[in-house]
Amino acid sequence: MENSPRIKRRVMLNRLFKYVIIVATSIALIFLALLMIRIVNQGLGYLNMDFLKNFSAPYPDSAGLFAGIIGSLFMMLIIAPVAILLGVATSLYLEEYASQNKFTRFIQVNIQNLAGVPSIVYGLLGLTFFVYLLNFGYTLLAGALTMSLLILPVIVVASQEAIRSVPNDIREASIAMGATKWQTIWRIVLPAAIPGILTGSILALSRAIGETAPLIIVGAATAIYSIPDSLLSKYTVMPIQIYSWTMRPQEEWQYVAGAGIIVLLIILLLMNSIAVWIRNKFQNKY
Amino acid sequence: MKNIKVIMMAVLTIGLLAACGTNEGNNENQDHAGEAQELSGSVAIDGSSTVLPIMEFLTYEYNMVKSEVETSLNSSGSGGGFKKSTVGEIDLSNASRPIQEEERAKAEENGTELHEIELAYDGLSVVVSQQNDFIENITVEQLRDIFLAESGKTKWSEINPEWPEEEIYVYSPGHDSGTFDYFNEVILEEKPMRQDENVTLSENDNTLVTGITNDPNAIGFFGYAYYLENQDKLKVLGVDNGDGAIKPNGETIQDGSYAPLSRPLFTYVNAEYLQDKPQVHDFTVFALENAGAAAQQVGYVALPDEKYQEQIKTINELAGQ
C-alpha cells in the first residue's frame, strides 16, 4: 500500500484524459448541432417543392434553387470522371511505375503542397487556362475542369495511400502466377485499393460541391433562368446562390439561404452514403 | 473484379451522356443564332454586388415576358465587371461608381464603347448602434477625422470633447467594393484610411450590420438598403456638409440634398452590342422602364420619371431606332 498515492494519481490521470477527450469531441458535436438547429429553424419554412423547382427570384417567397441544383449535379457528372480517372492514373504511375528517384519525390512533394493551395488560386488558374487560353469562356466546362484540378491533388494523395497499403505479397503472388504488371494492377491492386480511393474521392467531391470562390472567378452566374443544355452553357451552382442570398439586406433572405443550405447538406449526405455503400460492398469482398 | 467493371461502365456511360449533351446543345445554339430576329440569344450581365438586387429583379421580370432570351447575371464587383465589359466579354456592366479613367482607356484600346445608364439612387448611410446615445449627426470633417489614418485620432473624445473617452471601432466595406470607392472619393478624397486592430473590413454588409449593432462605440457605412432593413438595431446619422445635418431618406436621396453621400447606381451597356444584338437593346429599354419599381422593391431610391424617359430615348437613338 506504500505506492498507493502513485497508483491513485495514475488512475486519476487516466480518468482525467478520458474526460478531456470526451469534452473535445462534444465541443465539435455541440457546435455542429447548434449550427444544424439554427439552419433547420431558419430554413425549414422556405423549404418546399417550389423552392426546388423555381429559379432564383427577387422575392424571397418565390426564390428557388433549381438552377443551382441542376448546375451542381451536371458539374459533378463532369468532375467525377475527369478528376477520379486522372487522379487514380497519376497515383498508379507514382506508386507502381515511377522509379524512386529525386524527380519522383519532387513530384510527390509538389502534389502534397498543391492539396493545400487556397482554392481562389485554382480559380485564377482556371480563368487563365480554361477560360482564356483554351477559350472555353465562362462556361460549365471551364468551371468543372477548374474544380477537377482543385480536387485532383486530394484524390492523388488518397489513392496513393490506398494503393500503397495493398500488401506486396499479393502483387508478388500475382506476378509469380505469370500475370503481367497491368493485369496485376487491374485485377489485384485496384480492387483491393478501391475502398481507400473512393473515400478520398468522395471527400474531394464533397469539397468541390461546396466551393464558391474559384467559381466566382471563372464566372458562375448569380442569377440565371435557364439550365445548362451543353458543356459550353452558362451555369450557376448551389453555393453561389446561397452566398448571394446571405449578402442581401432583407432578413427573409437569410431564411432562404438556410433552406438552400439544407438542400446542399442533404445532397452531400446522399453522395457520402452512396460512397459508404460502395465501399462496404468492396470491403466485404477483399 | 466484376464490380470494378460495373463502375468503369458507369463512368463511361456518364461520359458518353455528357458528350451527347454537348452535341444537342450546339445544335440548339445554332438555331438560336438563326432566329435572332425573334428575340432570343443571350444577355450577359456582370458587375457590382450593390446593383445586383435591382438587376436580379429586372432579369427575373424580363424572363417572365421574354423567356426565349437567356440572361445571365454575375456579381464580381464594379471593378470585376469593368474588367469584362471593357474587353467586350459582356453586354452590361453594373457599377456602384462611375467608370474610372483607366477603365475608359482600356475600353478605347479594345475598341469598345460603354454607354452609362443611371438605374437608381443609393444613399451611403453612416450608422451607429441603437445603443449609442451620444451622437445624432456628424460633419464631413468629423468623418474624415474618424476614418483617415493621418488624423491619428482613435477616441470619440478626440473628435468632439463632448463625446466619451472611448475607442472608436470602425466598420467599412472591403476596399475592392464600389461602395468603399465612393466613400473614398467623396469623403476621404483618396487619402489612406485607418488600418489597425479597431478597423473591421468586410465584403458582406450583413457582417458590418451585426458588428455595429452590438457595439455602442462602433461606426460604419454601407448602402441605404442595409440601414432600411435594420432600423430597429441601427441609428442613422445626419450628415452635415456645411448646410446643416441631413438624414438619408427617399426624398433627400432622390433630390440630392443628402450630400455628398447620395450616389447614382449605374449599368454600362456596350454600345456596339446595343446596335447589333436586338435582345440587348430590348432588355436595356425594359430595364429602364422598370428600374424605378425594381429600386423600390429592393430598398433603393428611384430616379425621377423623366430621367428614365430621357435615357430610353438616348438608348433608342444609340441602337439606331
XYZ file of C-alpha atoms in Angstrom:
607
model
C 0.000 0.000 0.000
C 3.113 2.170 0.076
C 2.759 3.290 -3.551
C -0.986 3.779 -3.419
C -0.791 7.593 -3.901
C 1.089 6.996 -7.150
C -1.472 4.489 -8.313
C -4.220 6.876 -7.368
C -2.535 9.588 -9.361
C -2.273 7.371 -12.391
C -5.879 6.309 -12.125
C -6.917 9.932 -11.772
C -4.830 10.941 -14.750
C -6.318 8.098 -16.705
C -9.807 9.272 -15.893
C -8.959 12.922 -16.483
C -7.776 12.253 -20.008
C -10.839 10.244 -20.783
C -12.963 13.274 -19.840
C -10.718 15.724 -21.694
C -11.126 13.672 -24.834
C -14.879 13.360 -24.384
C -15.150 17.129 -23.891
C -13.057 17.731 -27.009
C -15.353 15.522 -29.049
C -18.525 17.013 -27.651
C -17.404 20.588 -28.348
C -17.267 19.742 -32.039
C -20.598 17.928 -31.816
C -22.316 20.713 -29.881
C -21.300 23.319 -32.421
C -22.411 21.077 -35.248
C -25.753 20.539 -33.500
C -26.202 24.282 -32.843
C -25.449 25.025 -36.477
C -27.891 22.388 -37.675
C -30.660 23.530 -35.331
C -30.230 27.147 -36.401
C -30.205 26.323 -40.083
C -33.155 23.965 -39.868
C -35.099 26.502 -37.793
C -34.419 29.282 -40.248
C -34.644 27.357 -43.458
C -37.420 24.842 -42.967
C -40.159 27.410 -43.515
C -38.883 28.121 -47.017
C -38.147 24.520 -47.933
C -40.854 23.118 -50.196
C -41.322 21.766 -53.707
C -41.410 25.265 -55.184
C -38.038 26.005 -53.660
C -36.623 23.014 -55.523
C -38.410 23.816 -58.788
C -38.096 27.598 -59.034
C -35.306 29.677 -60.437
C -33.769 32.493 -58.465
C -36.175 35.388 -57.900
C -36.103 38.867 -56.423
C -38.841 37.871 -53.942
C -37.870 35.576 -51.047
C -41.166 33.693 -51.298
C -40.717 32.573 -54.879
C -36.946 32.177 -54.920
C -35.677 28.701 -55.683
C -32.543 26.657 -56.044
C -33.395 24.802 -59.256
C -30.627 26.278 -61.400
C -28.115 25.637 -58.638
C -29.137 22.039 -58.015
C -29.018 21.123 -61.707
C -25.799 23.094 -62.203
C -24.105 21.371 -59.269
C -25.241 17.924 -60.430
C -24.065 18.489 -64.015
C -20.803 19.722 -62.634
C -20.372 16.582 -60.549
C -21.028 14.488 -63.664
C -18.047 16.139 -65.334
C -15.780 16.475 -62.305
C -16.143 12.901 -61.027
C -14.903 11.035 -64.122
C -12.254 13.616 -65.017
C -10.780 14.002 -61.536
C -11.024 10.352 -60.462
C -9.615 8.917 -63.702
C -6.756 11.413 -63.793
C -6.140 11.113 -60.067
C -6.069 7.321 -59.965
C -3.912 7.157 -63.090
C -1.434 9.613 -61.558
C -1.244 7.693 -58.301
C -0.782 4.391 -60.167
C 2.109 5.903 -62.052
C 3.719 7.271 -58.908
C 3.232 4.111 -56.880
C 3.657 1.316 -59.404
C 5.704 2.633 -62.301
C 7.856 5.635 -61.339
C 11.312 4.784 -60.123
C 12.087 6.085 -56.660
C 14.395 8.944 -57.532
C 14.644 12.618 -56.668
C 12.377 13.627 -59.508
C 9.555 11.384 -58.313
C 9.926 12.695 -54.799
C 9.855 16.228 -56.200
C 6.514 15.467 -57.877
C 5.193 13.880 -54.658
C 6.052 16.902 -52.530
C 4.512 19.202 -55.099
C 1.254 17.280 -55.205
C 1.034 17.313 -51.434
C 1.616 21.066 -51.439
C -0.970 21.597 -54.152
C -3.563 19.960 -51.891
C -3.091 22.912 -49.516
C -3.161 25.745 -52.044
C -6.077 28.157 -51.415
C -8.980 27.454 -53.742
C -9.023 31.005 -55.114
C -5.632 30.311 -56.715
C -7.209 27.474 -58.678
C -9.872 29.937 -59.758
C -7.208 32.203 -61.214
C -5.514 29.213 -62.867
C -8.845 28.161 -64.386
C -9.504 31.720 -65.586
C -6.162 31.980 -67.373
C -6.022 28.465 -68.698
C -9.559 27.250 -69.427
C -11.475 30.494 -69.858
C -8.907 32.450 -71.878
C -6.189 30.166 -73.246
C -8.443 27.282 -74.292
C -11.186 29.805 -74.987
C -13.984 27.932 -73.202
C -15.349 31.225 -71.888
C -17.360 31.479 -68.673
C -18.981 28.090 -69.158
C -19.910 24.922 -67.318
C -16.939 23.107 -68.870
C -14.412 25.701 -67.709
C -15.907 25.681 -64.192
C -15.960 21.890 -63.951
C -12.396 21.476 -65.200
C -11.188 24.121 -62.745
C -12.859 22.232 -59.915
C -11.367 18.958 -61.167
C -7.910 20.499 -60.880
C -8.762 21.753 -57.415
C -9.604 18.315 -56.066
C -7.066 16.335 -58.103
C -4.248 16.525 -55.509
C -6.541 15.247 -52.750
C -7.574 12.277 -54.881
C -3.981 11.535 -55.879
C -2.738 11.567 -52.288
C -5.632 9.411 -51.039
C -5.301 6.923 -53.895
C -1.555 6.655 -53.323
C -2.156 5.787 -49.690
C -4.728 3.184 -50.706
C -2.502 1.617 -53.362
C 0.494 1.612 -51.025
C -1.469 -0.233 -48.364
C -2.145 -3.188 -50.674
C 0.264 -5.867 -49.342
C 3.214 -6.582 -51.609
C 2.705 -10.326 -51.145
C -0.437 -10.247 -53.261
C 1.354 -8.385 -56.047
C 4.241 -10.833 -55.985
C 1.884 -13.778 -55.913
C 0.107 -12.432 -58.973
C 3.359 -11.841 -60.875
C 4.543 -15.327 -59.879
C 1.417 -16.792 -61.429
C 2.508 -15.255 -64.708
C 0.272 -12.191 -64.742
C 1.622 -9.072 -66.423
C 2.096 -5.876 -64.479
C -1.054 -4.343 -65.921
C -3.086 -7.482 -65.185
C -1.839 -7.350 -61.609
C -2.780 -3.702 -61.248
C -6.180 -4.079 -62.917
C -7.283 -7.331 -61.238
C -5.459 -7.340 -57.921
C -4.211 -3.922 -56.792
C -7.068 -1.677 -57.900
C -9.924 -3.788 -56.496
C -8.113 -4.021 -53.179
C -7.465 -0.279 -53.145
C -10.997 0.750 -54.180
C -12.342 1.461 -50.679
C -9.495 3.883 -49.930
C -9.678 5.511 -53.345
C -13.436 6.006 -53.040
C -13.208 7.505 -49.573
C -10.661 10.020 -50.800
C -12.605 10.768 -53.961
C -15.874 11.339 -52.162
C -14.260 13.655 -49.645
C -12.768 15.541 -52.567
C -16.069 15.694 -54.470
C -17.820 16.940 -51.340
C -15.315 19.744 -51.228
C -15.985 20.537 -54.870
C -19.750 20.713 -54.398
C -19.386 23.250 -51.581
C -16.733 25.512 -53.131
C -17.662 29.071 -54.079
C -14.568 31.204 -54.528
C -12.967 29.672 -57.637
C -16.326 29.539 -59.406
C -16.926 33.246 -58.870
C -13.592 33.843 -60.607
C -14.356 31.561 -63.553
C -17.746 33.227 -63.925
C -20.553 31.097 -62.484
C -23.709 33.210 -62.734
C -25.546 34.516 -59.678
C -28.968 34.620 -61.269
C -29.817 32.616 -64.337
C -33.159 31.401 -65.661
C -32.074 28.508 -67.845
C -30.320 25.252 -67.087
C -27.182 24.219 -68.972
C -28.002 22.471 -72.261
C -24.410 21.942 -73.312
C -20.900 21.879 -71.909
C -20.497 25.456 -73.106
C -23.575 26.872 -71.357
C -23.715 29.468 -68.642
C -24.441 27.935 -65.272
C -24.711 28.505 -61.576
C -24.195 26.189 -58.605
C -25.825 25.858 -55.171
C -23.137 27.543 -53.039
C -23.066 30.603 -55.306
C -26.818 31.086 -54.980
C -26.648 30.597 -51.211
C -23.739 33.029 -50.907
C -25.628 35.645 -52.864
C -28.697 35.235 -50.621
C -26.707 35.679 -47.409
C -25.428 39.012 -48.735
C -28.869 40.604 -49.083
C -30.129 43.204 -46.645
C -33.643 41.787 -46.097
C -33.868 39.289 -43.251
C -36.044 36.806 -45.183
C -33.118 36.067 -47.467
C -31.206 34.590 -44.539
C -34.019 32.045 -44.209
C -33.975 31.331 -47.939
C -30.225 30.781 -47.621
C -30.950 28.413 -44.715
C -33.269 26.384 -46.944
C -30.546 26.302 -49.584
C -28.029 25.023 -47.055
C -30.398 22.230 -46.012
C -30.726 21.085 -49.633
C -26.954 21.245 -50.083
C -26.435 19.201 -46.910
C -28.952 16.572 -47.974
C -27.302 16.162 -51.369
C -23.897 15.919 -49.674
C -25.249 13.298 -47.303
C -26.677 11.321 -50.216
C -23.350 11.419 -52.019
C -21.490 10.283 -48.936
C -23.872 7.425 -48.214
C -23.578 6.133 -51.772
C -19.822 6.145 -51.287
C -20.046 4.316 -47.980
C -22.324 1.754 -49.592
C -19.947 1.106 -52.488
C -17.021 0.981 -50.093
C -18.655 -1.588 -47.838
C -19.549 -3.725 -50.810
C -15.906 -3.911 -51.833
C -14.623 -4.317 -48.320
C -16.673 -7.470 -47.919
C -15.088 -8.975 -50.978
C -11.455 -8.253 -50.408
C -13.420 -7.832 -60.471
C -16.894 -7.690 -61.873
C -17.704 -4.717 -59.706
C -14.857 -2.638 -60.948
C -16.102 -3.219 -64.480
C -19.555 -2.074 -63.483
C -18.103 1.116 -62.092
C -15.988 1.742 -65.160
C -19.023 1.167 -67.347
C -20.984 3.639 -65.286
C -18.232 6.215 -65.630
C -18.075 5.669 -69.374
C -21.829 5.930 -69.743
C -21.862 9.190 -67.874
C -19.069 10.451 -70.096
C -20.983 9.479 -73.227
C -24.161 11.078 -71.946
C -22.277 14.280 -71.287
C -20.835 14.112 -74.806
C -24.308 13.619 -76.305
C -25.461 16.596 -74.299
C -22.811 18.696 -75.995
C -23.933 17.871 -79.492
C -27.566 18.612 -78.875
C -26.605 21.801 -77.132
C -24.559 23.009 -80.044
C -27.376 22.440 -82.492
C -29.724 24.381 -80.330
C -27.292 27.242 -80.049
C -27.087 27.454 -83.820
C -30.861 27.517 -84.057
C -30.914 30.370 -81.603
C -28.437 32.351 -83.643
C -30.616 31.834 -86.706
C -33.762 33.278 -85.190
C -32.140 36.263 -83.514
C -34.806 38.484 -85.063
C -37.497 36.886 -82.884
C -35.549 37.950 -79.818
C -33.597 35.090 -78.447
C -29.901 34.715 -77.768
C -28.317 35.836 -74.585
C -27.678 38.897 -72.468
C -24.623 38.638 -70.216
C -24.504 40.958 -67.216
C -21.853 41.266 -64.537
C -20.598 43.818 -62.030
C -21.394 45.428 -58.706
C -22.990 43.348 -55.985
C -24.720 46.535 -54.786
C -26.595 46.799 -58.083
C -27.228 43.033 -58.189
C -30.620 43.074 -56.395
C -32.017 45.657 -58.858
C -30.651 43.747 -61.829
C -31.969 40.457 -60.489
C -35.441 41.964 -60.275
C -35.089 43.174 -63.856
C -33.761 39.905 -65.323
C -36.425 37.963 -63.438
C -39.268 40.106 -64.719
C -37.749 40.162 -68.205
C -37.593 36.383 -68.234
C -41.327 36.344 -67.466
C -42.136 38.222 -70.679
C -39.265 37.184 -72.973
C -38.401 33.696 -71.815
C -36.521 32.916 -75.040
C -33.742 35.364 -74.150
C -31.230 33.771 -71.814
C -29.975 36.302 -69.320
C -27.069 35.518 -67.042
C -26.227 37.740 -64.127
C -22.964 37.612 -62.186
C -21.651 39.734 -59.349
C -17.893 40.097 -59.428
C -17.958 43.697 -58.195
C -17.857 47.021 -60.078
C -14.187 46.603 -60.972
C -14.602 42.942 -61.904
C -17.481 43.864 -64.195
C -15.478 46.571 -65.980
C -12.630 44.111 -66.480
C -15.005 42.049 -68.594
C -17.030 44.809 -70.233
C -14.040 46.851 -71.379
C -12.870 43.910 -73.495
C -16.389 43.235 -74.787
C -16.974 39.967 -72.958
C -20.321 41.015 -71.525
C -23.231 43.172 -72.629
C -23.995 45.132 -69.468
C -21.683 46.032 -66.618
C -23.229 47.087 -63.294
C -21.357 49.611 -61.191
C -21.899 51.467 -57.942
C -19.396 54.124 -59.024
C -18.683 55.873 -62.330
C -16.199 54.233 -64.677
C -12.601 55.211 -63.931
C -10.160 56.861 -66.338
C -8.009 53.750 -66.737
C -11.046 51.638 -67.421
C -12.170 54.105 -70.103
C -8.709 53.963 -71.614
C -8.738 50.179 -71.629
C -12.135 50.146 -73.337
C -10.888 52.555 -76.028
C -7.804 50.409 -76.562
C -10.069 47.476 -77.269
C -12.405 49.495 -79.438
C -15.299 49.112 -77.001
C -17.656 51.949 -76.217
C -19.511 51.793 -72.911
C -22.621 53.907 -72.508
C -23.505 54.984 -68.976
C -27.040 54.383 -67.673
C -28.337 55.516 -64.293
C -30.663 52.941 -62.759
C -31.400 54.279 -59.280
C -30.003 56.208 -56.348
C -28.488 54.943 -53.167
C -27.611 56.936 -50.070
C -24.495 55.695 -48.336
C -25.693 55.581 -44.762
C -23.378 56.379 -41.869
C -24.668 54.409 -38.899
C -24.012 53.686 -35.249
C -25.641 51.207 -32.882
C -29.034 51.942 -31.293
C -27.140 51.593 -28.004
C -25.099 54.670 -28.865
C -26.664 57.657 -27.056
C -24.172 60.432 -27.631
C -24.253 61.041 -31.354
C -27.038 62.108 -33.731
C -25.291 63.996 -36.502
C -21.825 64.128 -37.915
C -19.966 66.567 -40.125
C -17.914 65.570 -43.135
C -14.900 66.956 -41.298
C -15.538 64.635 -38.350
C -15.990 61.670 -40.691
C -12.555 62.407 -42.122
C -11.078 62.569 -38.615
C -12.587 59.193 -37.782
C -11.712 57.313 -40.949
C -8.418 58.837 -42.103
C -5.114 57.390 -40.967
C -3.411 60.799 -40.979
C -5.709 62.305 -38.314
C -4.259 59.948 -35.694
C -7.490 60.220 -33.665
C -8.754 56.932 -32.252
C -11.073 58.042 -29.426
C -14.525 59.618 -29.640
C -13.418 62.379 -27.249
C -10.668 63.390 -29.649
C -13.243 64.023 -32.364
C -15.591 66.024 -30.141
C -14.781 66.770 -26.457
C -18.447 66.186 -25.523
C -18.233 62.574 -26.645
C -16.978 59.834 -24.268
C -13.364 58.851 -23.952
C -13.804 55.508 -25.664
C -12.039 53.833 -28.557
C -13.764 54.185 -31.924
C -14.437 50.904 -33.686
C -14.597 51.405 -37.446
C -16.579 49.141 -39.807
C -16.176 49.567 -43.529
C -16.902 47.656 -46.721
C -13.838 45.990 -48.260
C -11.563 48.180 -50.341
C -12.480 46.389 -53.575
C -16.125 47.379 -53.368
C -17.656 50.243 -55.277
C -19.283 51.367 -52.026
C -15.887 51.939 -50.456
C -14.639 53.569 -53.667
C -17.431 56.126 -53.472
C -16.815 56.922 -49.800
C -13.103 57.040 -50.533
C -13.654 59.581 -53.270
C -16.138 61.984 -51.688
C -15.174 61.786 -48.002
C -11.609 60.536 -47.765
C -10.538 62.210 -51.022
C -8.416 59.160 -51.827
C -6.207 59.514 -48.760
C -5.405 56.279 -46.921
C -7.955 55.026 -44.412
C -7.063 53.858 -40.896
C -5.743 50.334 -40.752
C -5.389 48.868 -37.284
C -6.949 46.319 -34.980
C -10.014 48.519 -34.371
C -10.952 48.506 -38.042
C -13.125 45.738 -39.491
C -13.415 45.348 -43.250
C -15.937 43.011 -44.820
C -17.284 42.344 -48.298
C -20.512 41.193 -46.681
C -22.539 44.175 -45.487
C -24.539 41.977 -43.108
C -21.314 41.346 -41.187
C -20.923 45.112 -40.777
C -24.533 45.423 -39.591
C -24.020 42.766 -36.911
C -20.727 44.283 -35.772
C -22.102 47.796 -35.406
C -25.356 46.642 -33.757
C -23.543 45.081 -30.821
C -21.074 47.865 -30.103
C -22.093 51.341 -28.838
C -18.672 52.697 -29.820
C -18.786 51.472 -33.402
C -19.398 53.496 -36.539
C -19.624 52.343 -40.133
C -21.240 52.910 -43.512
C -22.967 50.919 -46.241
C -25.827 51.111 -48.735
C -29.169 52.603 -47.640
C -30.994 49.263 -48.077
C -28.970 47.690 -45.288
C -29.941 50.513 -42.910
C -33.574 50.352 -44.017
C -33.788 46.654 -43.123
C -32.107 47.097 -39.740
C -33.691 50.315 -38.486
C -34.564 48.689 -35.166
C -30.920 47.923 -34.440
C -29.099 50.817 -36.059
C -29.193 54.596 -35.797
C -28.509 56.521 -38.981
C -26.578 59.763 -38.604
C -27.441 63.025 -40.281
C -24.507 64.127 -42.396
C -23.570 67.820 -42.284
C -21.829 69.082 -45.391
C -21.816 72.687 -44.194
C -25.566 73.384 -44.652
C -26.887 71.551 -41.627
C -27.261 67.845 -40.954
C -29.500 65.837 -43.266
C -30.542 62.234 -42.746
C -30.922 59.891 -45.702
C -34.453 59.014 -46.796
C -36.260 58.546 -50.081
C -36.670 62.271 -50.687
C -33.296 63.589 -49.578
C -31.533 60.888 -51.580
C -33.593 61.484 -54.718
C -33.275 65.276 -54.728
C -29.602 65.062 -53.843
C -29.887 67.143 -50.660
C -28.387 64.223 -48.748
C -24.945 65.325 -49.881
C -22.286 64.262 -50.517
C -23.265 60.636 -49.907
C -26.161 60.276 -52.391
C -24.845 58.285 -55.271
C -26.271 57.007 -58.515
C -26.130 53.301 -59.316
C -25.144 52.546 -62.874
C -25.081 49.955 -65.527
C -22.855 50.408 -68.571
C -24.091 48.974 -71.828
C -21.784 48.070 -74.687
C -22.814 50.463 -77.471
C -21.847 48.080 -80.267
C -23.931 45.210 -78.863
C -26.775 47.659 -78.362
C -26.866 48.048 -82.147
C -26.014 44.505 -83.171
C -27.953 42.437 -80.668
C -31.668 43.249 -80.619
C -32.108 41.381 -77.326
C -29.565 43.649 -75.612
C -31.410 46.730 -76.816
C -34.759 45.254 -75.809
C -33.508 44.329 -72.357
C -31.877 47.712 -71.774
C -35.111 49.524 -72.582
C -37.035 47.085 -70.385
C -34.533 47.730 -67.588
C -35.037 51.495 -67.779
C -38.828 51.145 -67.880
C -38.827 49.006 -64.741
C -35.789 50.211 -62.806
C -37.919 52.505 -60.635
C -40.113 49.638 -59.437
C -37.029 47.445 -59.009
C -35.299 50.072 -56.889
C -38.267 50.365 -54.564
C -38.661 46.614 -54.240
C -35.063 46.079 -53.137
C -34.598 49.161 -50.938
C -33.060 51.764 -53.220
C -34.499 55.034 -54.458
C -35.965 55.509 -57.931
C -34.874 58.334 -60.235
C -37.481 60.953 -61.211
C -39.549 59.520 -64.049
C -38.288 61.990 -66.698
C -34.770 60.735 -66.157
C -35.774 57.241 -67.194
C -37.656 58.564 -70.243
C -34.669 60.643 -71.369
C -32.372 57.684 -71.080
C -34.715 55.415 -73.030
C -34.693 57.992 -75.817
C -30.894 58.055 -75.875
C -30.723 54.272 -75.894
C -33.121 54.052 -78.829
C -31.039 56.603 -80.729
C -27.846 54.702 -79.978
C -29.447 51.494 -81.205
C -30.445 53.270 -84.382
C -34.204 53.031 -83.907
